Amino acid sequence: MYLEKASRVPGAVLWWSTSPGSGAAERRVLPDGCMDVIWADGTLLVAGPDTAAHVVSDRPGARYVGLRFGPGTGPVVLGIPAYELRDRRVPLAGLWPGAEVRRLTERAGETADRHPSPDVCLGAVLEEAAARRLDVAPRPVDAGLVGSVVNGVRAGLPVARIAADAGVGERRLHRRCLDAFGYGPRTLGRILRMNRAVDLARRGAPFATVAAVAGYADQAHLSREVRSLTGVTLGALAR
């Protein structure tokens, strides 16, 4: 079971996932240009930005509560450039002071043990910790660049045009994208476009329509890109 909702943290999403109660469960986590803080059965982890689908094998009944930051926000909260966590899962204690993580882990554990709706309250604990970090974290000098890049790649603009509109050179744009997203604007554009295509397909749109609306050259191009980034077909993801 998987559920999500908009978070009180700007641009973030709270999500909850529970594995089936019997038998091993395999999940395919799609790349999305985001970073997550995750409570995983008593442990706090950070999921960095993925360049391809991350396949996870869960034990029966495993529970997860996560806070997914919008593209470019995670590095501000976590205090580390996104590229350093690319395709990685690391303990939160490796990024934040140990005492802070211990307090947060203890509070999350108490919430999970005592509250009648533990997953909801665990999400609130993660939100509060992220909000405190955002309040005191220094903002990047070119924070506006993040929004410009996201909007540009979603619109299918060439990298040269995005850089020109932002008033920076392409090399500087690439460096800033590595810090903010974990990869350059072209890779970010491919990932965001793929996610839009999967969303459209899951809503029942014909694949030819998906290809046209999401900005692919044709349906064959759509199929190649989805398989390259996720390891499976669009039909499998839509099901």
Short mmCIF file of N, CA and C in Angstrom, two decimals, residues 97-203:
data_model
loop_
_atom_site.label_atom_id
_atom_site.label_comp_id
_atom_site.label_asym_id
_atom_site.label_seq_id
_atom_site.Cartn_x
_atom_site.Cartn_y
_atom_site.Cartn_z
N PRO A 97 24.25 16.19 12.77
CA PRO A 97 24.91 15.85 14.04
C PRO A 97 24.26 14.66 14.71
N GLY A 98 25.10 13.78 15.28
CA GLY A 98 24.60 12.56 15.88
C GLY A 98 23.55 12.78 16.94
N ALA A 99 23.75 13.79 17.81
CA ALA A 99 22.80 14.05 18.89
C ALA A 99 21.44 14.45 18.34
N GLU A 100 21.45 15.25 17.28
CA GLU A 100 20.18 15.68 16.67
C GLU A 100 19.44 14.49 16.08
N VAL A 101 20.16 13.60 15.41
CA VAL A 101 19.52 12.43 14.80
C VAL A 101 19.02 11.47 15.88
N ARG A 102 19.77 11.32 16.97
CA ARG A 102 19.31 10.44 18.06
C ARG A 102 18.01 10.96 18.65
N ARG A 103 17.94 12.28 18.88
CA ARG A 103 16.70 12.83 19.43
C ARG A 103 15.54 12.62 18.46
N LEU A 104 15.79 12.85 17.19
CA LEU A 104 14.75 12.69 16.19
C LEU A 104 14.31 11.23 16.09
N THR A 105 15.27 10.30 16.14
CA THR A 105 14.95 8.88 16.07
C THR A 105 14.14 8.44 17.29
N GLU A 106 14.53 8.93 18.47
CA GLU A 106 13.81 8.58 19.69
C GLU A 106 12.38 9.12 19.64
N ARG A 107 12.23 10.35 19.19
CA ARG A 107 10.89 10.92 19.11
C ARG A 107 10.03 10.17 18.10
N ALA A 108 10.63 9.83 16.96
CA ALA A 108 9.89 9.07 15.95
C ALA A 108 9.49 7.70 16.49
N GLY A 109 10.41 7.05 17.22
CA GLY A 109 10.11 5.74 17.79
C GLY A 109 8.99 5.80 18.80
N GLU A 110 9.01 6.82 19.66
CA GLU A 110 7.94 6.98 20.65
C GLU A 110 6.61 7.21 19.96
N THR A 111 6.62 8.00 18.91
CA THR A 111 5.40 8.26 18.16
C THR A 111 4.86 6.98 17.54
N ALA A 112 5.76 6.20 16.95
CA ALA A 112 5.33 4.95 16.30
C ALA A 112 4.76 3.96 17.30
N ASP A 113 5.27 3.97 18.53
CA ASP A 113 4.84 2.99 19.53
C ASP A 113 3.54 3.37 20.23
N ARG A 114 3.31 4.70 20.40
CA ARG A 114 2.23 5.12 21.29
C ARG A 114 1.02 5.72 20.60
N HIS A 115 1.20 6.30 19.44
CA HIS A 115 0.09 7.04 18.85
C HIS A 115 -0.84 6.12 18.08
N PRO A 116 -2.17 6.36 18.15
CA PRO A 116 -3.10 5.50 17.41
C PRO A 116 -2.98 5.62 15.89
N SER A 117 -2.44 6.74 15.39
CA SER A 117 -2.18 6.89 13.95
C SER A 117 -0.70 7.19 13.78
N PRO A 118 0.17 6.20 14.01
CA PRO A 118 1.61 6.46 14.07
C PRO A 118 2.20 6.99 12.78
N ASP A 119 1.75 6.50 11.63
CA ASP A 119 2.36 6.92 10.38
C ASP A 119 2.13 8.40 10.11
N VAL A 120 0.92 8.86 10.42
CA VAL A 120 0.61 10.28 10.22
C VAL A 120 1.49 11.13 11.12
N CYS A 121 1.65 10.72 12.37
CA CYS A 121 2.45 11.51 13.31
C CYS A 121 3.94 11.40 13.00
N LEU A 122 4.38 10.27 12.49
CA LEU A 122 5.77 10.17 12.06
C LEU A 122 6.06 11.16 10.94
N GLY A 123 5.12 11.31 10.03
CA GLY A 123 5.27 12.31 8.98
C GLY A 123 5.39 13.70 9.54
N ALA A 124 4.59 14.01 10.56
CA ALA A 124 4.65 15.34 11.18
C ALA A 124 6.00 15.57 11.84
N VAL A 125 6.57 14.51 12.44
CA VAL A 125 7.90 14.63 13.06
C VAL A 125 8.94 14.98 12.01
N LEU A 126 8.89 14.31 10.86
CA LEU A 126 9.84 14.60 9.79
C LEU A 126 9.64 16.02 9.25
N GLU A 127 8.39 16.44 9.12
CA GLU A 127 8.11 17.79 8.64
C GLU A 127 8.69 18.85 9.57
N GLU A 128 8.50 18.65 10.86
CA GLU A 128 8.99 19.63 11.84
C GLU A 128 10.51 19.74 11.77
N ALA A 129 11.19 18.60 11.66
CA ALA A 129 12.65 18.61 11.59
C ALA A 129 13.12 19.33 10.33
N ALA A 130 12.46 19.08 9.20
CA ALA A 130 12.85 19.74 7.95
C ALA A 130 12.55 21.23 8.01
N ALA A 131 11.41 21.60 8.59
CA ALA A 131 11.06 23.02 8.68
C ALA A 131 12.07 23.78 9.53
N ARG A 132 12.52 23.17 10.64
CA ARG A 132 13.53 23.82 11.47
C ARG A 132 14.81 24.04 10.68
N ARG A 133 15.19 23.04 9.91
CA ARG A 133 16.40 23.16 9.10
C ARG A 133 16.26 24.27 8.05
N LEU A 134 15.11 24.34 7.42
CA LEU A 134 14.90 25.36 6.39
C LEU A 134 14.93 26.76 6.99
N ASP A 135 14.46 26.89 8.24
CA ASP A 135 14.44 28.20 8.89
C ASP A 135 15.83 28.77 9.10
N VAL A 136 16.80 27.89 9.36
CA VAL A 136 18.14 28.36 9.71
C VAL A 136 19.16 28.13 8.60
N ALA A 137 18.79 27.35 7.58
CA ALA A 137 19.76 27.02 6.52
C ALA A 137 20.02 28.24 5.64
N PRO A 138 21.26 28.48 5.27
CA PRO A 138 21.55 29.56 4.32
C PRO A 138 20.98 29.22 2.96
N ARG A 139 20.36 30.18 2.32
CA ARG A 139 19.80 29.96 1.00
C ARG A 139 20.90 30.08 -0.06
N PRO A 140 20.85 29.25 -1.09
CA PRO A 140 21.83 29.38 -2.17
C PRO A 140 21.73 30.77 -2.81
N VAL A 141 22.86 31.29 -3.23
CA VAL A 141 22.87 32.62 -3.84
C VAL A 141 21.97 32.65 -5.07
N ASP A 142 21.97 31.58 -5.86
CA ASP A 142 21.18 31.55 -7.08
C ASP A 142 19.98 30.61 -6.95
N ALA A 143 19.24 30.75 -5.81
CA ALA A 143 18.09 29.88 -5.57
C ALA A 143 17.07 30.00 -6.69
N GLY A 144 16.92 31.19 -7.27
CA GLY A 144 15.96 31.35 -8.36
C GLY A 144 16.30 30.53 -9.58
N LEU A 145 17.57 30.15 -9.69
CA LEU A 145 17.99 29.35 -10.83
C LEU A 145 17.32 27.98 -10.83
N VAL A 146 17.08 27.44 -9.63
CA VAL A 146 16.47 26.12 -9.53
C VAL A 146 15.11 26.10 -10.21
N GLY A 147 14.27 27.08 -9.87
CA GLY A 147 12.96 27.16 -10.48
C GLY A 147 13.03 27.36 -11.98
N SER A 148 13.98 28.18 -12.42
CA SER A 148 14.12 28.43 -13.86
C SER A 148 14.49 27.14 -14.61
N VAL A 149 15.38 26.35 -14.01
CA VAL A 149 15.79 25.11 -14.66
C VAL A 149 14.63 24.12 -14.71
N VAL A 150 13.93 23.94 -13.59
CA VAL A 150 12.81 23.00 -13.56
C VAL A 150 11.75 23.40 -14.58
N ASN A 151 11.39 24.68 -14.59
CA ASN A 151 10.38 25.14 -15.54
C ASN A 151 10.86 24.98 -16.98
N GLY A 152 12.14 25.27 -17.20
CA GLY A 152 12.69 25.17 -18.54
C GLY A 152 12.72 23.76 -19.08
N VAL A 153 13.19 22.82 -18.27
CA VAL A 153 13.28 21.44 -18.77
C VAL A 153 11.89 20.84 -18.92
N ARG A 154 10.95 21.23 -18.04
CA ARG A 154 9.58 20.73 -18.19
C ARG A 154 8.94 21.26 -19.47
N ALA A 155 9.35 22.45 -19.88
CA ALA A 155 8.82 23.03 -21.13
C ALA A 155 9.56 22.51 -22.35
N GLY A 156 10.60 21.69 -22.13
CA GLY A 156 11.35 21.13 -23.25
C GLY A 156 12.31 22.10 -23.90
N LEU A 157 12.71 23.16 -23.19
CA LEU A 157 13.62 24.15 -23.76
C LEU A 157 15.04 23.58 -23.87
N PRO A 158 15.81 23.97 -24.88
CA PRO A 158 17.21 23.57 -24.97
C PRO A 158 18.01 24.13 -23.79
N VAL A 159 19.06 23.42 -23.42
CA VAL A 159 19.88 23.86 -22.28
C VAL A 159 20.46 25.25 -22.54
N ALA A 160 20.87 25.51 -23.77
CA ALA A 160 21.43 26.83 -24.08
C ALA A 160 20.41 27.93 -23.81
N ARG A 161 19.16 27.67 -24.13
CA ARG A 161 18.10 28.67 -23.91
C ARG A 161 17.85 28.86 -22.41
N ILE A 162 17.85 27.75 -21.64
CA ILE A 162 17.63 27.84 -20.20
C ILE A 162 18.76 28.66 -19.56
N ALA A 163 20.00 28.39 -19.98
CA ALA A 163 21.14 29.12 -19.44
C ALA A 163 21.05 30.60 -19.79
N ALA A 164 20.71 30.90 -21.04
CA ALA A 164 20.61 32.29 -21.47
C ALA A 164 19.51 33.02 -20.71
N ASP A 165 18.36 32.37 -20.53
CA ASP A 165 17.26 33.00 -19.80
C ASP A 165 17.63 33.26 -18.35
N ALA A 166 18.49 32.38 -17.78
CA ALA A 166 18.91 32.54 -16.39
C ALA A 166 20.09 33.49 -16.24
N GLY A 167 20.67 33.89 -17.37
CA GLY A 167 21.80 34.82 -17.33
C GLY A 167 23.10 34.19 -16.89
N VAL A 168 23.28 32.89 -17.16
CA VAL A 168 24.52 32.20 -16.79
C VAL A 168 25.02 31.41 -18.00
N GLY A 169 26.28 31.01 -17.96
CA GLY A 169 26.82 30.16 -19.00
C GLY A 169 26.39 28.72 -18.80
N GLU A 170 26.51 27.91 -19.84
CA GLU A 170 26.07 26.52 -19.75
C GLU A 170 26.91 25.73 -18.74
N ARG A 171 28.20 26.02 -18.64
CA ARG A 171 29.03 25.29 -17.68
C ARG A 171 28.62 25.60 -16.25
N ARG A 172 28.36 26.88 -15.97
CA ARG A 172 27.92 27.24 -14.62
C ARG A 172 26.55 26.63 -14.34
N LEU A 173 25.68 26.64 -15.32
CA LEU A 173 24.37 26.03 -15.14
C LEU A 173 24.52 24.56 -14.78
N HIS A 174 25.41 23.86 -15.47
CA HIS A 174 25.61 22.44 -15.20
C HIS A 174 26.12 22.22 -13.78
N ARG A 175 27.08 23.05 -13.33
CA ARG A 175 27.60 22.91 -11.96
C ARG A 175 26.51 23.14 -10.94
N ARG A 176 25.70 24.17 -11.14
CA ARG A 176 24.64 24.47 -10.19
C ARG A 176 23.58 23.37 -10.17
N CYS A 177 23.34 22.76 -11.33
CA CYS A 177 22.39 21.65 -11.38
C CYS A 177 22.92 20.43 -10.63
N LEU A 178 24.22 20.17 -10.72
CA LEU A 178 24.80 19.06 -9.96
C LEU A 178 24.59 19.28 -8.47
N ASP A 179 24.78 20.51 -8.00
CA ASP A 179 24.57 20.82 -6.58
C ASP A 179 23.11 20.66 -6.18
N ALA A 180 22.21 21.13 -7.03
CA ALA A 180 20.80 21.19 -6.66
C ALA A 180 20.04 19.90 -6.91
N PHE A 181 20.34 19.23 -8.04
CA PHE A 181 19.56 18.07 -8.45
C PHE A 181 20.34 16.76 -8.44
N GLY A 182 21.66 16.84 -8.48
CA GLY A 182 22.48 15.63 -8.53
C GLY A 182 22.95 15.28 -9.91
N TYR A 183 22.38 15.93 -10.93
CA TYR A 183 22.79 15.69 -12.31
C TYR A 183 22.47 16.93 -13.13
N GLY A 184 22.94 16.93 -14.38
CA GLY A 184 22.79 18.09 -15.22
C GLY A 184 21.37 18.28 -15.74
N PRO A 185 21.11 19.41 -16.41
CA PRO A 185 19.74 19.73 -16.84
C PRO A 185 19.19 18.75 -17.86
N ARG A 186 20.02 18.18 -18.71
CA ARG A 186 19.50 17.24 -19.70
C ARG A 186 18.97 15.98 -19.02
N THR A 187 19.74 15.46 -18.06
CA THR A 187 19.27 14.28 -17.32
C THR A 187 18.02 14.60 -16.52
N LEU A 188 18.00 15.76 -15.87
CA LEU A 188 16.81 16.16 -15.12
C LEU A 188 15.60 16.22 -16.04
N GLY A 189 15.78 16.79 -17.23
CA GLY A 189 14.68 16.88 -18.18
C GLY A 189 14.16 15.52 -18.59
N ARG A 190 15.06 14.57 -18.85
CA ARG A 190 14.64 13.22 -19.21
C ARG A 190 13.83 12.57 -18.09
N ILE A 191 14.28 12.77 -16.86
CA ILE A 191 13.61 12.14 -15.72
C ILE A 191 12.23 12.75 -15.48
N LEU A 192 12.14 14.06 -15.51
CA LEU A 192 10.85 14.70 -15.28
C LEU A 192 9.87 14.37 -16.41
N ARG A 193 10.36 14.32 -17.62
CA ARG A 193 9.49 13.97 -18.75
C ARG A 193 9.00 12.53 -18.62
N MET A 194 9.89 11.61 -18.21
CA MET A 194 9.48 10.22 -18.03
C MET A 194 8.40 10.11 -16.96
N ASN A 195 8.55 10.84 -15.86
CA ASN A 195 7.54 10.78 -14.80
C ASN A 195 6.19 11.31 -15.28
N ARG A 196 6.22 12.35 -16.10
CA ARG A 196 4.96 12.86 -16.65
C ARG A 196 4.32 11.81 -17.55
N ALA A 197 5.14 11.13 -18.34
CA ALA A 197 4.62 10.10 -19.23
C ALA A 197 3.98 8.95 -18.43
N VAL A 198 4.64 8.52 -17.37
CA VAL A 198 4.10 7.44 -16.55
C VAL A 198 2.79 7.87 -15.91
N ASP A 199 2.72 9.09 -15.41
CA ASP A 199 1.47 9.59 -14.81
C ASP A 199 0.33 9.56 -15.83
N LEU A 200 0.61 10.03 -17.05
CA LEU A 200 -0.42 10.03 -18.09
C LEU A 200 -0.87 8.61 -18.43
N ALA A 201 0.10 7.70 -18.54
CA ALA A 201 -0.24 6.32 -18.87
C ALA A 201 -1.07 5.68 -17.77
N ARG A 202 -0.77 5.97 -16.52
CA ARG A 202 -1.52 5.39 -15.41
C ARG A 202 -2.94 5.95 -15.33
N ARG A 203 -3.15 7.11 -15.93
CA ARG A 203 -4.51 7.66 -15.99
C ARG A 203 -5.30 7.13 -17.17
#
